[in-house]
C-alpha positions as YAML, in Angstrom:
chain: A
units: angstrom
residues:
- id: 1
  name: GLN
  ca: [6.31, -5.63, -18.92]
- id: 2
  name: VAL
  ca: [5.67, -4.93, -15.23]
- id: 3
  name: GLU
  ca: [2.76, -2.92, -14.04]
- id: 4
  name: LEU
  ca: [1.29, -2.06, -10.66]
- id: 5
  name: VAL
  ca: [-2.13, -0.45, -10.82]
- id: 6
  name: GLU
  ca: [-3.65, 1.12, -7.69]
- id: 7
  name: SER
  ca: [-7.33, 1.75, -7.16]
- id: 8
  name: GLY
  ca: [-9.76, 2.53, -4.39]
- id: 9
  name: GLY
  ca: [-8.79, 6.06, -3.42]
- id: 10
  name: GLY
  ca: [-11.32, 8.85, -2.97]
- id: 11
  name: LEU
  ca: [-12.85, 11.37, -0.58]
- id: 12
  name: VAL
  ca: [-13.83, 10.18, 2.89]
- id: 13
  name: GLN
  ca: [-14.86, 11.90, 6.10]
- id: 14
  name: PRO
  ca: [-12.71, 11.64, 9.21]
- id: 15
  name: GLY
  ca: [-13.31, 8.37, 11.01]
- id: 16
  name: GLY
  ca: [-14.25, 6.65, 7.75]
- id: 17
  name: SER
  ca: [-12.70, 3.73, 5.93]
- id: 18
  name: LEU
  ca: [-11.25, 2.92, 2.52]
- id: 19
  name: ARG
  ca: [-9.61, -0.13, 0.98]
- id: 20
  name: LEU
  ca: [-6.86, 0.45, -1.59]
- id: 21
  name: SER
  ca: [-5.98, -2.29, -4.10]
- id: 22
  name: CYS
  ca: [-2.81, -2.86, -6.07]
- id: 23
  name: THR
  ca: [-3.01, -5.36, -8.88]
- id: 24
  name: ALA
  ca: [0.25, -6.51, -10.47]
- id: 25
  name: SER
  ca: [1.09, -7.84, -13.90]
- id: 26
  name: GLY
  ca: [4.49, -9.08, -15.05]
- id: 27
  name: ILE
  ca: [5.45, -10.18, -11.52]
- id: 28
  name: THR
  ca: [4.03, -12.65, -8.99]
- id: 29
  name: ILE
  ca: [3.56, -10.73, -5.84]
- id: 30
  name: LYS
  ca: [3.96, -13.69, -3.50]
- id: 31
  name: TYR
  ca: [7.66, -13.69, -4.43]
- id: 32
  name: TYR
  ca: [8.09, -9.93, -3.76]
- id: 33
  name: GLN
  ca: [8.22, -7.66, -0.77]
- id: 34
  name: MET
  ca: [5.16, -5.42, -1.27]
- id: 35
  name: GLY
  ca: [4.54, -2.03, 0.33]
- id: 36
  name: TRP
  ca: [2.37, 1.02, 0.45]
- id: 37
  name: TYR
  ca: [3.89, 4.52, 0.52]
- id: 38
  name: ARG
  ca: [2.27, 7.90, 0.64]
- id: 39
  name: GLN
  ca: [3.19, 11.46, -0.15]
- id: 40
  name: ALA
  ca: [1.32, 14.41, 1.24]
- id: 41
  name: PRO
  ca: [1.52, 17.90, -0.25]
- id: 42
  name: GLY
  ca: [4.87, 19.51, 0.61]
- id: 43
  name: LYS
  ca: [6.16, 16.34, 2.28]
- id: 44
  name: GLU
  ca: [8.50, 13.48, 1.47]
- id: 45
  name: ARG
  ca: [7.27, 10.11, 0.40]
- id: 46
  name: GLU
  ca: [7.03, 7.83, 3.44]
- id: 47
  name: LEU
  ca: [6.54, 4.14, 4.10]
- id: 48
  name: VAL
  ca: [3.03, 3.30, 5.39]
- id: 49
  name: ALA
  ca: [3.04, -0.48, 5.46]
- id: 50
  name: SER
  ca: [4.99, -3.42, 4.01]
- id: 51
  name: LEU
  ca: [4.60, -7.15, 3.72]
- id: 52
  name: THR
  ca: [7.42, -9.62, 3.13]
- id: 53
  name: ARG
  ca: [7.31, -12.56, 0.78]
- id: 54
  name: GLU
  ca: [4.60, -15.14, 1.34]
- id: 55
  name: ARG
  ca: [6.66, -17.58, 3.33]
- id: 56
  name: GLU
  ca: [7.55, -14.91, 5.96]
- id: 57
  name: SER
  ca: [4.36, -12.76, 5.68]
- id: 58
  name: THR
  ca: [5.83, -10.26, 8.15]
- id: 59
  name: GLU
  ca: [3.89, -6.96, 8.37]
- id: 60
  name: THR
  ca: [5.49, -3.60, 9.18]
- id: 61
  name: TYR
  ca: [3.60, -0.34, 9.80]
- id: 62
  name: ALA
  ca: [4.49, 3.24, 10.39]
- id: 63
  name: ASP
  ca: [3.77, 4.31, 13.97]
- id: 64
  name: SER
  ca: [1.21, 6.84, 12.71]
- id: 65
  name: VAL
  ca: [-1.02, 4.17, 11.20]
- id: 66
  name: LYS
  ca: [-0.42, 1.19, 13.45]
- id: 67
  name: GLY
  ca: [-3.70, -0.26, 14.65]
- id: 68
  name: ARG
  ca: [-5.71, 1.54, 11.98]
- id: 69
  name: PHE
  ca: [-4.31, 0.17, 8.70]
- id: 70
  name: THR
  ca: [-3.80, -3.43, 7.59]
- id: 71
  name: ILE
  ca: [-1.80, -4.68, 4.60]
- id: 72
  name: SER
  ca: [-2.76, -8.01, 3.08]
- id: 73
  name: ARG
  ca: [-2.23, -10.05, -0.09]
- id: 74
  name: ASP
  ca: [-4.47, -12.19, -2.25]
- id: 75
  name: ASN
  ca: [-2.19, -14.38, -4.30]
- id: 76
  name: ALA
  ca: [-4.99, -15.83, -6.46]
- id: 77
  name: LYS
  ca: [-5.74, -12.28, -7.66]
- id: 78
  name: ASN
  ca: [-2.06, -11.17, -7.64]
- id: 79
  name: THR
  ca: [-3.27, -8.17, -5.55]
- id: 80
  name: VAL
  ca: [-2.14, -6.46, -2.40]
- id: 81
  name: TYR
  ca: [-4.52, -4.39, -0.30]
- id: 82
  name: LEU
  ca: [-4.36, -1.61, 2.22]
- id: 83
  name: GLN
  ca: [-7.41, -1.50, 4.52]
- id: 84
  name: MET
  ca: [-7.57, 1.91, 6.18]
- id: 85
  name: SER
  ca: [-9.90, 2.62, 9.09]
- id: 86
  name: SER
  ca: [-10.37, 5.53, 11.53]
- id: 87
  name: LEU
  ca: [-9.03, 7.86, 8.90]
- id: 88
  name: LYS
  ca: [-7.70, 11.25, 9.88]
- id: 89
  name: PRO
  ca: [-7.14, 14.40, 7.86]
- id: 90
  name: GLU
  ca: [-3.35, 13.84, 8.25]
- id: 91
  name: ASP
  ca: [-3.78, 10.62, 6.20]
- id: 92
  name: THR
  ca: [-4.51, 12.73, 3.11]
- id: 93
  name: ALA
  ca: [-1.94, 11.87, 0.46]
- id: 94
  name: VAL
  ca: [-1.25, 10.11, -2.80]
- id: 95
  name: TYR
  ca: [-0.74, 6.41, -1.95]
- id: 96
  name: TYR
  ca: [1.66, 4.34, -3.99]
- id: 97
  name: CYS
  ca: [2.09, 0.61, -4.36]
- id: 98
  name: ARG
  ca: [5.63, -0.74, -4.44]
- id: 99
  name: GLY
  ca: [7.07, -4.18, -5.27]
- id: 100
  name: ALA
  ca: [10.69, -5.06, -4.62]
- id: 101
  name: TRP
  ca: [12.90, -8.12, -5.12]
- id: 102
  name: GLY
  ca: [16.05, -7.39, -7.03]
- id: 103
  name: SER
  ca: [14.22, -4.74, -9.03]
- id: 104
  name: VAL
  ca: [11.85, -2.07, -7.64]
- id: 105
  name: TYR
  ca: [8.52, -1.23, -9.23]
- id: 106
  name: TRP
  ca: [6.07, 1.54, -8.49]
- id: 107
  name: GLY
  ca: [2.50, 2.19, -9.33]
- id: 108
  name: GLN
  ca: [1.17, 5.57, -10.45]
- id: 109
  name: GLY
  ca: [-0.63, 6.31, -7.20]
- id: 110
  name: THR
  ca: [-4.17, 6.91, -5.97]
- id: 111
  name: GLN
  ca: [-5.39, 9.99, -4.18]
- id: 112
  name: VAL
  ca: [-6.86, 9.63, -0.67]
- id: 113
  name: THR
  ca: [-8.51, 12.78, 0.79]
- id: 114
  name: VAL
  ca: [-9.81, 12.81, 4.35]
- id: 115
  name: SER
  ca: [-11.91, 15.88, 4.98]
- id: 116
  name: SER
  ca: [-15.11, 17.05, 6.53]
...
């Protein structure tokens, strides 16, 4: 039984910060490529950030978030994070956690709203 559970979303003003968490059960995330995706109203789901397996630890970011968002992993907690800073209204979306290595697993998503 594999579960990815996101948390940390909410309402924040432009320029603010949030940290999203994704805690996994049924898989060990250090053996998986982990990623954060988002889907805004009326738009397709897009990759925000990804992190390769622990040995490589290569980070990839969408151009729109580069320099503002950071993906990281805490293997002891079996959790991946997305630290978001300097948030913009265009960052408003449902954010999804994804784990992939042979099989692909998705969380249920957490809403992030950036508004004045």
